[in-house]
PDB file of C-alpha atoms in Angstrom:
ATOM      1  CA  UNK A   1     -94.095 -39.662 -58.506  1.00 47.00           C
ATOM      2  CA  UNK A   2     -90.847 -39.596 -60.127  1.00 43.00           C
ATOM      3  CA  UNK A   3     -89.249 -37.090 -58.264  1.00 45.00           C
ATOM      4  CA  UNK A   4     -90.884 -38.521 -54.832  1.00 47.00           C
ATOM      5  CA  UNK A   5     -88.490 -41.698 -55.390  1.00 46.00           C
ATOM      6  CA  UNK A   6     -85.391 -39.898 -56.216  1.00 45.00           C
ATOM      7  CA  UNK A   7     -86.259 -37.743 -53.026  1.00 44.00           C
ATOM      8  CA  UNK A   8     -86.484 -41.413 -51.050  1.00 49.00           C
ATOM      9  CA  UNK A   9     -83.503 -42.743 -52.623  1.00 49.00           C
ATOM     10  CA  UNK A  10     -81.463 -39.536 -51.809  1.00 49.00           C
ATOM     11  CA  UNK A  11     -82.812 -39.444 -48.406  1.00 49.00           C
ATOM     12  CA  UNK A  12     -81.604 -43.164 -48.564  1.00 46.00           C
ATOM     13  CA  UNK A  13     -78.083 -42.605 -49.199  1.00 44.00           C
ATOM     14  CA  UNK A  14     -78.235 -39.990 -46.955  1.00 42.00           C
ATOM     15  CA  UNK A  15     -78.784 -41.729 -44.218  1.00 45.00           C
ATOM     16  CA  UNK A  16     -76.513 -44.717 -44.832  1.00 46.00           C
ATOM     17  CA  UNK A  17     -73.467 -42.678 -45.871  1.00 46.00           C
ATOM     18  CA  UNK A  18     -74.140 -40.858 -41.886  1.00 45.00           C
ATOM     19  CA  UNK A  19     -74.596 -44.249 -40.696  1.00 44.00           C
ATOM     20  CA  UNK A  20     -70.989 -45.428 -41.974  1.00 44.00           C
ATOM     21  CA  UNK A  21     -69.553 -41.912 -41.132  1.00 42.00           C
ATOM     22  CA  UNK A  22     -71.122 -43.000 -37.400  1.00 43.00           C
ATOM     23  CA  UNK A  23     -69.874 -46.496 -37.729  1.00 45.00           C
ATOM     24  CA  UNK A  24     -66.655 -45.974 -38.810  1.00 44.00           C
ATOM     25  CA  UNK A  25     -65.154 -44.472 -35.668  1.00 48.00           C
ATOM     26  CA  UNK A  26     -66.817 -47.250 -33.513  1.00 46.00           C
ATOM     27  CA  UNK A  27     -64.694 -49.424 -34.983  1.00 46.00           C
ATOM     28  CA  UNK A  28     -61.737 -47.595 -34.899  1.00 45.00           C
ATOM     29  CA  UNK A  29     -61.808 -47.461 -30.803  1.00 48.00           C
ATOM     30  CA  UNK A  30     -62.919 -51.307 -30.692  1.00 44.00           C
ATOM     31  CA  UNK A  31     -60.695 -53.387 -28.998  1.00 46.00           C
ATOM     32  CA  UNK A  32     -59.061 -55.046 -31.905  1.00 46.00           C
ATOM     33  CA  UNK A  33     -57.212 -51.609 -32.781  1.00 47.00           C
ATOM     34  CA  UNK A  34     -55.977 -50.794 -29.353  1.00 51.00           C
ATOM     35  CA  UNK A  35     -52.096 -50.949 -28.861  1.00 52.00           C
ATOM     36  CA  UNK A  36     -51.012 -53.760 -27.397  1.00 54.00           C
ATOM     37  CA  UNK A  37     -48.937 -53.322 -23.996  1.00 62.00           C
ATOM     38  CA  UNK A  38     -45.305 -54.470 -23.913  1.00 64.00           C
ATOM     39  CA  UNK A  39     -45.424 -57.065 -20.893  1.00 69.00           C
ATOM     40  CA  UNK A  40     -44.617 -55.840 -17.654  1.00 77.00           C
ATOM     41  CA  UNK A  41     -40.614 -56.977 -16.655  1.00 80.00           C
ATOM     42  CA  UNK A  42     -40.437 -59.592 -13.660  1.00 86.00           C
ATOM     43  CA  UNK A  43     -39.418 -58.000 -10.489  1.00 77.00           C
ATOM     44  CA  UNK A  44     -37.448 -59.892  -7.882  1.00 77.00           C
ATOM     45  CA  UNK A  45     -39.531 -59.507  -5.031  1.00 74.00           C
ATOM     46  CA  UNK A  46     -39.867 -56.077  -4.867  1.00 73.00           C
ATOM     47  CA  UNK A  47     -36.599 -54.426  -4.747  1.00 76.00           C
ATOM     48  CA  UNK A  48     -35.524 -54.547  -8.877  1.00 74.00           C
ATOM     49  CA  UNK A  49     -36.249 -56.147 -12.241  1.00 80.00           C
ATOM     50  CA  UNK A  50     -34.794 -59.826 -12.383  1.00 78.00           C
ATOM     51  CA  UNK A  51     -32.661 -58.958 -15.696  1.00 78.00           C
ATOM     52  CA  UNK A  52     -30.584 -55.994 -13.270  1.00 78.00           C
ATOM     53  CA  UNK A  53     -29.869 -59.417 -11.076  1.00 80.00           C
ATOM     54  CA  UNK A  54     -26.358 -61.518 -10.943  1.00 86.00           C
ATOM     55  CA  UNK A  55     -26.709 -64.358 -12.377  1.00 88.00           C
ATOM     56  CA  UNK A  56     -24.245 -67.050 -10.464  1.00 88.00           C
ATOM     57  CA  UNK A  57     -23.300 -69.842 -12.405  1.00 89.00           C
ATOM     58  CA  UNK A  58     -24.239 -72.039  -9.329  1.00 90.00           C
ATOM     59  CA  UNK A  59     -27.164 -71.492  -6.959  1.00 91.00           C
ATOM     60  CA  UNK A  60     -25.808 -69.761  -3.202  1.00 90.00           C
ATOM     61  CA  UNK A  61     -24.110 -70.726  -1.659  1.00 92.00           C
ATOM     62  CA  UNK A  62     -22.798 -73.375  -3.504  1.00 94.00           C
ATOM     63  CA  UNK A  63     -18.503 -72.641  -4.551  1.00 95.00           C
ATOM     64  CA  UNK A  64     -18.507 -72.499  -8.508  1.00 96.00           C
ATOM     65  CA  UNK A  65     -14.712 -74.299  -8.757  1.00 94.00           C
ATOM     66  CA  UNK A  66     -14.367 -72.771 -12.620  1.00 95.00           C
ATOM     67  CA  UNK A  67     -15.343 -68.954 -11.852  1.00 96.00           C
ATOM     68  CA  UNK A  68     -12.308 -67.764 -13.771  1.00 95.00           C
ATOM     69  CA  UNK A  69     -12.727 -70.500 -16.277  1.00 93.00           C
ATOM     70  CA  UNK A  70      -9.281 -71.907 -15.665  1.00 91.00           C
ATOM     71  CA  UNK A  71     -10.599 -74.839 -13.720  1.00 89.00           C
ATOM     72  CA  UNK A  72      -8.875 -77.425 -16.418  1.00 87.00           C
ATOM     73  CA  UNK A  73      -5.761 -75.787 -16.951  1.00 85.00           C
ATOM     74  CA  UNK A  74      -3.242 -78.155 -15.094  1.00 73.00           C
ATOM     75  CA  UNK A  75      -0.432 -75.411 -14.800  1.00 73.00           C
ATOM     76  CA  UNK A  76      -2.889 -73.948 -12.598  1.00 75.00           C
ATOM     77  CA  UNK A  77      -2.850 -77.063 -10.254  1.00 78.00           C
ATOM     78  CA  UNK A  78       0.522 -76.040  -8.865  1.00 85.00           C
ATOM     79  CA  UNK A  79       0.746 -72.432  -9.779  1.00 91.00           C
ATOM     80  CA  UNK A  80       1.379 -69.711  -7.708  1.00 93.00           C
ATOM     81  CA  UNK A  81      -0.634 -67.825  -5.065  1.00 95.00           C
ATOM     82  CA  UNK A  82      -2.128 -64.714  -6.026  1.00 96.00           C
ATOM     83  CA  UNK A  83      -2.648 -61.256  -3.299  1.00 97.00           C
ATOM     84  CA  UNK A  84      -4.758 -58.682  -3.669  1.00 98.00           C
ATOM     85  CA  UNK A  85      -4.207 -56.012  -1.541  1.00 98.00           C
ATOM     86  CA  UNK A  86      -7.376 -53.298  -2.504  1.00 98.00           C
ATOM     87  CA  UNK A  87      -6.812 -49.538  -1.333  1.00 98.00           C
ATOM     88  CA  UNK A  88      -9.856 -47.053  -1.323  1.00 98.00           C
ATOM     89  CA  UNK A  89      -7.742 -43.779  -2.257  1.00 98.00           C
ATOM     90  CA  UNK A  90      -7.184 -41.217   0.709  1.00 98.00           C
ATOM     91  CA  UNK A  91      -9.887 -38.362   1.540  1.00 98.00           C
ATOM     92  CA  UNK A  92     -10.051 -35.441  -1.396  1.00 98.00           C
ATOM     93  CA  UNK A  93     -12.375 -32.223  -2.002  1.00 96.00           C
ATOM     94  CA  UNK A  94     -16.076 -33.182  -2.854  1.00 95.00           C
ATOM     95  CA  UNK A  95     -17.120 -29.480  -3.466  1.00 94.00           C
ATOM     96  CA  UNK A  96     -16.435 -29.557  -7.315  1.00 95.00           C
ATOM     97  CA  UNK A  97     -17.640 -31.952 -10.188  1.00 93.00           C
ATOM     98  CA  UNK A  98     -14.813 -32.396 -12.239  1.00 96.00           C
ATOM     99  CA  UNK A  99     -12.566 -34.681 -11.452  1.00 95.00           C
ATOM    100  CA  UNK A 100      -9.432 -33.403 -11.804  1.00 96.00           C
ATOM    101  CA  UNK A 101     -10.302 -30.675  -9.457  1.00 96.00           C
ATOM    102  CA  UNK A 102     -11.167 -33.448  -6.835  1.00 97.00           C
ATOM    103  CA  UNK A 103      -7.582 -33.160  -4.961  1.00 98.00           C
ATOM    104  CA  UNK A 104      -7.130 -35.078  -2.064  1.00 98.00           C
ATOM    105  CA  UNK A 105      -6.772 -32.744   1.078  1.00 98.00           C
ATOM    106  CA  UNK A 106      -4.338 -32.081   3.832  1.00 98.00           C
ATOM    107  CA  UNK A 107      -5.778 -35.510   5.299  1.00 98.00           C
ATOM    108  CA  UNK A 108      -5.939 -37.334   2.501  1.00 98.00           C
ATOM    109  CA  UNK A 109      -2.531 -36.946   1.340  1.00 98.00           C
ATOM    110  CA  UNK A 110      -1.772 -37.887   5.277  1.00 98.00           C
ATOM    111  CA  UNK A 111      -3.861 -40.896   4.704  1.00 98.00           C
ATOM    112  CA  UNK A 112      -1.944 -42.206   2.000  1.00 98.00           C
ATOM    113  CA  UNK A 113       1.149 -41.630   3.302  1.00 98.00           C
ATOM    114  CA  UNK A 114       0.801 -43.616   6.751  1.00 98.00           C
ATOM    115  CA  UNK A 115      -0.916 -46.030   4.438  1.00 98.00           C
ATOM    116  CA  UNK A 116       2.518 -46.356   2.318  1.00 98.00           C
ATOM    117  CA  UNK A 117       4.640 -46.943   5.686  1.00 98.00           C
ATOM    118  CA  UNK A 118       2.081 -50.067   6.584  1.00 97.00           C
ATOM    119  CA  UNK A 119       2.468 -51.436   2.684  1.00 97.00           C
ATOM    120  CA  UNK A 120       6.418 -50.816   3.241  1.00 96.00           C
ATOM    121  CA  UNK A 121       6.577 -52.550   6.713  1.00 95.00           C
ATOM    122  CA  UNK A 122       4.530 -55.313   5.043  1.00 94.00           C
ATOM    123  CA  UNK A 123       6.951 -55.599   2.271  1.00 93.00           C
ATOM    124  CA  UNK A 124      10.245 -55.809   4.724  1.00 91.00           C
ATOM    125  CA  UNK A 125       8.386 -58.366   7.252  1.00 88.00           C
ATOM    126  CA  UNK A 126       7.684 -57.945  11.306  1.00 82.00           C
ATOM    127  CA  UNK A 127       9.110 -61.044  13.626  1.00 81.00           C
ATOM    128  CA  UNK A 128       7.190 -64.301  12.787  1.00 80.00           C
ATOM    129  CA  UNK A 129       5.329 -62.085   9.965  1.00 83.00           C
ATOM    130  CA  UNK A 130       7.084 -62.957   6.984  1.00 85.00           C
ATOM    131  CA  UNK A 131       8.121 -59.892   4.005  1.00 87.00           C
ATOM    132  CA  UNK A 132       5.186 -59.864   1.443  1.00 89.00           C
ATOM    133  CA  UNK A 133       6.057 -59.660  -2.619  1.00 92.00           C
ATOM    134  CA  UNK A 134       4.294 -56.840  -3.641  1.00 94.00           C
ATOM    135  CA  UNK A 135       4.925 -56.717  -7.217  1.00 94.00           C
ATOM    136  CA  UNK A 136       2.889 -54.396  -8.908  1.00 96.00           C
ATOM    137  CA  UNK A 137       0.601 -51.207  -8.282  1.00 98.00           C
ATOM    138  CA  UNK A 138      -2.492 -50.867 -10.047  1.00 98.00           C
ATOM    139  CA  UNK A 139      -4.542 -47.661 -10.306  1.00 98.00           C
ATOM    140  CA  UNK A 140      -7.935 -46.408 -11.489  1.00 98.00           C
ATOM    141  CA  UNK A 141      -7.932 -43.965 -13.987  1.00 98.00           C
ATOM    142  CA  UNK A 142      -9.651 -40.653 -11.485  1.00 98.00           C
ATOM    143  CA  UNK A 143      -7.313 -38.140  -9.689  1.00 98.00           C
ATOM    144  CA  UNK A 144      -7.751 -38.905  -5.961  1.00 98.00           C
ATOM    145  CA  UNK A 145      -6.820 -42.394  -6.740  1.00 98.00           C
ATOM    146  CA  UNK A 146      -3.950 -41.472  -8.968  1.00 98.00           C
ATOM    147  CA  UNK A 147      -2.747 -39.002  -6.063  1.00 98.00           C
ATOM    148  CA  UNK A 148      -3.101 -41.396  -3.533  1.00 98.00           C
ATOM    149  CA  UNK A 149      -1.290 -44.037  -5.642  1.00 98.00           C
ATOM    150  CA  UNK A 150       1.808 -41.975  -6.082  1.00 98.00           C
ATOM    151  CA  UNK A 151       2.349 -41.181  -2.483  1.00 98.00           C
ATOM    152  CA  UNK A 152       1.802 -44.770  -1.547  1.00 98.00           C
ATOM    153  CA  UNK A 153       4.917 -45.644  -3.911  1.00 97.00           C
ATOM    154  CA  UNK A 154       6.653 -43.662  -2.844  1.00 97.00           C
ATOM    155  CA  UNK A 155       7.708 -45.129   0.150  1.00 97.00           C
ATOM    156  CA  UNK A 156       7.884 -48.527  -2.098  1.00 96.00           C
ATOM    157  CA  UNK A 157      11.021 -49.785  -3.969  1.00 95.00           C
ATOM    158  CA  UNK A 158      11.354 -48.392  -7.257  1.00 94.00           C
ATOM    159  CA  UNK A 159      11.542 -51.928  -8.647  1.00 93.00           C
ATOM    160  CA  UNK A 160       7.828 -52.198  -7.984  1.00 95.00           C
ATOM    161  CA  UNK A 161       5.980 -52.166 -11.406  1.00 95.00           C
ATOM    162  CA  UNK A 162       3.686 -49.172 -11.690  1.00 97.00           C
ATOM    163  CA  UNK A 163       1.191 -50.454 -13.901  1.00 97.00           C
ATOM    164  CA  UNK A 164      -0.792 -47.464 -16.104  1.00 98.00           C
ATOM    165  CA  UNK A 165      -4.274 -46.516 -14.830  1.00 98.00           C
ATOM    166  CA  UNK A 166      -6.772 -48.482 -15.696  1.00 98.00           C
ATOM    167  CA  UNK A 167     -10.261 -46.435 -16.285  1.00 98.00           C
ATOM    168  CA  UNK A 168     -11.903 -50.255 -15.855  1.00 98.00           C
ATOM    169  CA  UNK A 169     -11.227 -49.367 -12.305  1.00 98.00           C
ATOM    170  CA  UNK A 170     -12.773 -45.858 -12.067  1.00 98.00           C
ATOM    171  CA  UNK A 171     -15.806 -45.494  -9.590  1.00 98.00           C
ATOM    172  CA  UNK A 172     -19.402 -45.745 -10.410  1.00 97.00           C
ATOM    173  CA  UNK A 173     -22.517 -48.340  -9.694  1.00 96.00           C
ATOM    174  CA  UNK A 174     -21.301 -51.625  -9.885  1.00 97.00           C
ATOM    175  CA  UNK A 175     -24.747 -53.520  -9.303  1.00 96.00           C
ATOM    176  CA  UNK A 176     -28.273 -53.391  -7.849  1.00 92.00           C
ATOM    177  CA  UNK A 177     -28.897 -52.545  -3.866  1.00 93.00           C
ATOM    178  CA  UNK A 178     -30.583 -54.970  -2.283  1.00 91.00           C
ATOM    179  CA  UNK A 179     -32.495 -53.432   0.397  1.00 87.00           C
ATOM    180  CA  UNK A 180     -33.555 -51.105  -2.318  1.00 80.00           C
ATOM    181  CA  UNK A 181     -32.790 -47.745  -1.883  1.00 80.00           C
ATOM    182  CA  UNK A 182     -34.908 -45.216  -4.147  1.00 78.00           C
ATOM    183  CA  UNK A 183     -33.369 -42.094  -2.980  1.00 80.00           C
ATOM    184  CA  UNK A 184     -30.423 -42.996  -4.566  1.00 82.00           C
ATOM    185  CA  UNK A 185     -31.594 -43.100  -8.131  1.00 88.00           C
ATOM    186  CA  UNK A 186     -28.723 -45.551  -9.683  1.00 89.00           C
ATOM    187  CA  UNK A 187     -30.169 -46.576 -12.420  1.00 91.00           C
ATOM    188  CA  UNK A 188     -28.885 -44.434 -15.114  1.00 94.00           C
ATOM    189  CA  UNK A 189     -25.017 -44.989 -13.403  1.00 95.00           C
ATOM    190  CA  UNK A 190     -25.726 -48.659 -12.908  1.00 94.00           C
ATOM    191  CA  UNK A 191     -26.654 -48.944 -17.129  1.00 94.00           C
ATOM    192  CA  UNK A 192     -23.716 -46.950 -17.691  1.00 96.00           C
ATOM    193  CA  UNK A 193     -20.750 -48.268 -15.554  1.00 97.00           C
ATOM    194  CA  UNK A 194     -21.924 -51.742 -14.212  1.00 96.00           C
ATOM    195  CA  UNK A 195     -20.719 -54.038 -17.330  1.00 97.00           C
ATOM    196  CA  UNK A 196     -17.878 -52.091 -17.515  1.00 98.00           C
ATOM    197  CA  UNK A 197     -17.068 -52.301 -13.307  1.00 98.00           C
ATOM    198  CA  UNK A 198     -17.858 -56.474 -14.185  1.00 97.00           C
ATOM    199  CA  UNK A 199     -14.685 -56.404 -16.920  1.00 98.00           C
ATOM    200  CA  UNK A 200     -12.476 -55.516 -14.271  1.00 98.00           C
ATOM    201  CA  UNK A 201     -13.384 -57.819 -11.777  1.00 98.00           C
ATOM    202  CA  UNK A 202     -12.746 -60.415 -14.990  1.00 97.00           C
ATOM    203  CA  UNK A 203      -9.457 -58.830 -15.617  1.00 97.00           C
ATOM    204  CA  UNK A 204      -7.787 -59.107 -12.704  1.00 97.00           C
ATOM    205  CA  UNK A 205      -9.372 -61.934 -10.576  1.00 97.00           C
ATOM    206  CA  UNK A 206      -8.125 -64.990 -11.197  1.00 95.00           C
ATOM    207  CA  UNK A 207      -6.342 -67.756 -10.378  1.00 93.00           C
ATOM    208  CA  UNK A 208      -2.077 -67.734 -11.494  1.00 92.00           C
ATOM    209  CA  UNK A 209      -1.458 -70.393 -14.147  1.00 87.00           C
ATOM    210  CA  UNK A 210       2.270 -69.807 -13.750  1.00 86.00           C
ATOM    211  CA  UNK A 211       4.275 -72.288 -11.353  1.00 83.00           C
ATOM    212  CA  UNK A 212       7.290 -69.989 -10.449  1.00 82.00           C
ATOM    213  CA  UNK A 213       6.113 -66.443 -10.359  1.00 84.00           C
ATOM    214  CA  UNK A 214       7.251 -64.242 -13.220  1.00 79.00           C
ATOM    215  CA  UNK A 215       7.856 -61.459 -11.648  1.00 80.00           C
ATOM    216  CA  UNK A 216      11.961 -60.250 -11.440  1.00 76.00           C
ATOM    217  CA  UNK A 217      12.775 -58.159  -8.450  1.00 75.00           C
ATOM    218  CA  UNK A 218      14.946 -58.520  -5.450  1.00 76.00           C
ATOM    219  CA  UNK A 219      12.086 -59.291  -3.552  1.00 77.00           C
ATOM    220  CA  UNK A 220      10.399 -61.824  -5.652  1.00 78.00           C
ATOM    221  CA  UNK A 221       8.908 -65.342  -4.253  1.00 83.00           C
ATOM    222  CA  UNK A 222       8.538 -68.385  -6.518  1.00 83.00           C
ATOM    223  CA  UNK A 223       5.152 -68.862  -5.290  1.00 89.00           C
ATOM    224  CA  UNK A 224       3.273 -65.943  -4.046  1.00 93.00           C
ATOM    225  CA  UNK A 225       2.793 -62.775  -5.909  1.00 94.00           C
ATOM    226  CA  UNK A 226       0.958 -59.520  -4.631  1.00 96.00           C
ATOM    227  CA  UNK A 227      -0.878 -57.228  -5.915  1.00 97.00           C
ATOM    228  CA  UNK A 228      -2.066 -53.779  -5.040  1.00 98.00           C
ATOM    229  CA  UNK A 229      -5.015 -52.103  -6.772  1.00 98.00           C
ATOM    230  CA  UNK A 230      -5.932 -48.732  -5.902  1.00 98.00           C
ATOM    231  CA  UNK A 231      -9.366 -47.584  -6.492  1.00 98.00           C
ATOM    232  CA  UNK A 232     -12.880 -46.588  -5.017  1.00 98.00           C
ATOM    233  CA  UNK A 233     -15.008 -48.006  -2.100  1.00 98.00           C
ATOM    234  CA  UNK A 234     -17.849 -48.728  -4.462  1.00 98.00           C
ATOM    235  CA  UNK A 235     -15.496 -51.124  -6.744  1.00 98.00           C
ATOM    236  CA  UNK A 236     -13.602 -52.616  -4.033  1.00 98.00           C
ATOM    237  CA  UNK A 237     -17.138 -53.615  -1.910  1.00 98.00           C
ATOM    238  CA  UNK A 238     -18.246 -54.872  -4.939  1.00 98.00           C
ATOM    239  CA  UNK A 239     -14.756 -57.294  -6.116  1.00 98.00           C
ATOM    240  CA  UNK A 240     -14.958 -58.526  -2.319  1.00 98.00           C
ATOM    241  CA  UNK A 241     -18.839 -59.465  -2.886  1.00 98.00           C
ATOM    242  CA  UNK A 242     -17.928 -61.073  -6.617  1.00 98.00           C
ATOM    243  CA  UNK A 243     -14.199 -62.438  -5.441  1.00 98.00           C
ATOM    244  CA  UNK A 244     -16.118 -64.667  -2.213  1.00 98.00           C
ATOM    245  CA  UNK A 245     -19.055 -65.334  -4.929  1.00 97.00           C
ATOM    246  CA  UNK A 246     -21.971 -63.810  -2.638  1.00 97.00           C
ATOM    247  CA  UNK A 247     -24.191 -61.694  -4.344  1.00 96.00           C
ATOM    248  CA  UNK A 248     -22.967 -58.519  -5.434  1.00 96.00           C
ATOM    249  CA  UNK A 249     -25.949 -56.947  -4.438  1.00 95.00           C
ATOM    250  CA  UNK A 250     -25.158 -56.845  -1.143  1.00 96.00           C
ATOM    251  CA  UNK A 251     -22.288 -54.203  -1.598  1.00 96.00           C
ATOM    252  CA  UNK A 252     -23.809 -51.375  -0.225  1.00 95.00           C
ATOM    253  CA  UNK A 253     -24.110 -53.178   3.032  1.00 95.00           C
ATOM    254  CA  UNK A 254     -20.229 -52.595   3.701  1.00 94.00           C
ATOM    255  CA  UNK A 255     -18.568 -49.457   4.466  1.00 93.00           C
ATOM    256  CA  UNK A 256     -14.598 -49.165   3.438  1.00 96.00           C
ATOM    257  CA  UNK A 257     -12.660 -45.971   4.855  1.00 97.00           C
ATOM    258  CA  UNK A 258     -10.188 -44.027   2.997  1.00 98.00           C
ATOM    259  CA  UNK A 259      -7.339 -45.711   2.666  1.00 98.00           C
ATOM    260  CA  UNK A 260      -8.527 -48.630   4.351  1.00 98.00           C
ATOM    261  CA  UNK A 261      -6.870 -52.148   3.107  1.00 98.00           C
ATOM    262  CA  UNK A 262      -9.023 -55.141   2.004  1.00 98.00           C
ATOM    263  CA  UNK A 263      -7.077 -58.424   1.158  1.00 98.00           C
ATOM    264  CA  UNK A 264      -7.934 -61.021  -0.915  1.00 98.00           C
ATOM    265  CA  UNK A 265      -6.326 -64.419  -1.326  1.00 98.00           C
ATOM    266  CA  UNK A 266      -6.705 -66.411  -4.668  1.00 97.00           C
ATOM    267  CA  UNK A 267      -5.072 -69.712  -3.732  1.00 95.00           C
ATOM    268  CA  UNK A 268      -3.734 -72.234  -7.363  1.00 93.00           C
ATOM    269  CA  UNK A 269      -7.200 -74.472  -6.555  1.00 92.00           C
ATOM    270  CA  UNK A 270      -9.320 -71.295  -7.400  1.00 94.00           C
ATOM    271  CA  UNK A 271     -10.631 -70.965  -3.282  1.00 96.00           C
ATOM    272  CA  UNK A 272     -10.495 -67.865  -2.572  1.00 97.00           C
ATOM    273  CA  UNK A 273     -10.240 -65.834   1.001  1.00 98.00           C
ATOM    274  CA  UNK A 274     -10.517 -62.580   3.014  1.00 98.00           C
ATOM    275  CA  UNK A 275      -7.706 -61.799   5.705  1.00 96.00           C
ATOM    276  CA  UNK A 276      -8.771 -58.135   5.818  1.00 96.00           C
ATOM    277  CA  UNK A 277     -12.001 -55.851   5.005  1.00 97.00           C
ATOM    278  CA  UNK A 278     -11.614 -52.247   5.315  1.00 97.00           C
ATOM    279  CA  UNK A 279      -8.550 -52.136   7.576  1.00 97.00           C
ATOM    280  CA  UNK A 280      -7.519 -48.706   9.061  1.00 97.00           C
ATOM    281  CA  UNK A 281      -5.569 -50.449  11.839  1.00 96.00           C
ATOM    282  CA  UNK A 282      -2.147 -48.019  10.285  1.00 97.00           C
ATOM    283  CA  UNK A 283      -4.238 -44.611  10.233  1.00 97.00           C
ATOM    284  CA  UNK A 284      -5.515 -44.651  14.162  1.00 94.00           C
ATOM    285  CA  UNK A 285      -8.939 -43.197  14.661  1.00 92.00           C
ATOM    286  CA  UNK A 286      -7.510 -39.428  14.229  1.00 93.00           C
ATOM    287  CA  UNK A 287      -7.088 -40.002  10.587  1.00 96.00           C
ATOM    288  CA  UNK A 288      -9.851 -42.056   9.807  1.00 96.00           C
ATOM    289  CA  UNK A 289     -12.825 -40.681   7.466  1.00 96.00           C
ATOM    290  CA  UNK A 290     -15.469 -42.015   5.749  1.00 93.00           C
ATOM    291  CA  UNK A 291     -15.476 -39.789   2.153  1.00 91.00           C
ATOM    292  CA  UNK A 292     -15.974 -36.341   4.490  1.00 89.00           C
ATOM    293  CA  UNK A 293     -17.239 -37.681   7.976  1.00 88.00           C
ATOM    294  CA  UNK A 294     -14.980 -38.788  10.979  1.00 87.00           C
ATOM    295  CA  UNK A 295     -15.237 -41.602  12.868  1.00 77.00           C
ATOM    296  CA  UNK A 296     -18.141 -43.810  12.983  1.00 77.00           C
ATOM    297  CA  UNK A 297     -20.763 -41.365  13.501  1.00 71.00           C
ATOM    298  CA  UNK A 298     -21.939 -39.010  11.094  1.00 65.00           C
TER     299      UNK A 298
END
């Protein structure tokens, strides 16, 4: 009798240790354990996520007066005029990945030279077109835009100050592509070089808070100074996109040759305009290339 009940209370324990063993996994896989998934990012429409969006100040296409953030500053009220003259550097040798291997070619050296005639012709004036004050030459820090640089000075005055190169100004992704394009695949260069492509644009666009211009050379004007900044198609599409505030975005709808001059105006009220986009007026069609295709057709 004895042993019957410690036979029933064994089976006993038996049974509800396998039932807890049984149990114990069911209530590992509920529900309640599960991970919990990280929220899905919100898209803008259906081209990117909204963070990898400019974010303007003021809704387009409304004109935010303080983009520089010199709005209050009355020397600004009657400063001086500020140029930009932007230069995509000339043709150069795609075939290798480093860049100091990426030489401009026979073209691209020709490039930049007929483009340093125009920028010397602009500089001495044409009839009722009256001399520009270039004043200083700017540079990205890459070798076809270095190259092209010291061609195009030297057909300028030596006065001219040759500012160092700047690798705020090298190429790379400055923002999203609106349409989308996925073959692409910019989102590693975009994370990488688009803050840094957005310093530059902060560096050097803005509006002059000097009333005589500071600048000391024969050719000097008390109220208009020029710039010229030469770079890379990607960073000069995306300055004329940020300069006009439309969105930057809508960069990759623009095409800019080599050598091919857009200028930008940056008047004392903070207005800003375009009187060229992608000129190649001085190259004539024989010299002009897109990167490694002529003409307009691929």
């Amino acid at each position: 009798m004895f042993a019957r009940k410690i036979l029933s209370q064994h089976r006993y324990l038996v049974a509800a240790t396998a039932t807890a063993f049984i149990a114990i996994p069911q209530r590992w896989n509920s529900t309640s354990c599960k991970k919990a998934e990280e929220p899905k990012e919100e898209m803008f429409f259906e081209y990117c996520p909204k963070s990898q969006m400019h974010k303007p100040k003021r809704q387009y296409p409304a004109w935010d007066s303080d983009w520089d953030g010199k709005e209050k500053d009355k020397a600004a009220l009657n400063a001086v005029t500020k140029h930009y003259i932007l230069i995509r550097h000339g043709q150069y040798d795609e075939t290798f990945e480093e860049d100091e291997k990426r030489n401009l070619t026979e073209l691209g050296r020709r490039q930049a030279h007929l483009t340093g005639l125009r920028l010397a012709e602009m500089m001495r004036g044409i009839d009722k077109f009256k001399a520009m004050p270039i004043a200083t030459i700017r540079v990205s820090n890459m070798t076809r835009a270095k190259e092209t640089a010291e061609i195009i000075a030297a057909h300028l005055p030596d006065y001219i100050e040759r500012a160092d190169p700047d690798p705020l100004l090298n190429e790379g992704i400055p923002a999203q592509i609106i349409p989308f394009r996925s073959e692409l695949r910019i989102e590693e260069d975009l994370a990488k070089n688009g803050a840094r492509i957005e310093r530059a644009f902060g560096k050097y666009f803005h509006r002059s808070t000097d009333e005589v211009s500071t600048k000391d050379h024969p050719s000097r004007h008390d109220k208009h100074e020029v710039e010229i900044i030469v770079c890379h198609g990607n960073i000069i599409r995306f300055f004329f996109c940020r300069a006009l505030q439309l969105p930057p975005e809508a960069w990759l709808r623009m095409s800019t040759f080599n050598c091919s001059l857009t200028y930008l105006m940056v008047k004392p009220s903070g207005t800003v305009s375009c009187r060229m986009m992608g000129d190649i007026g001085h190259l004539g069609y024989g010299n002009s290339t897109f990167s490694m295709d002529h003409g307009f057709v691929p």
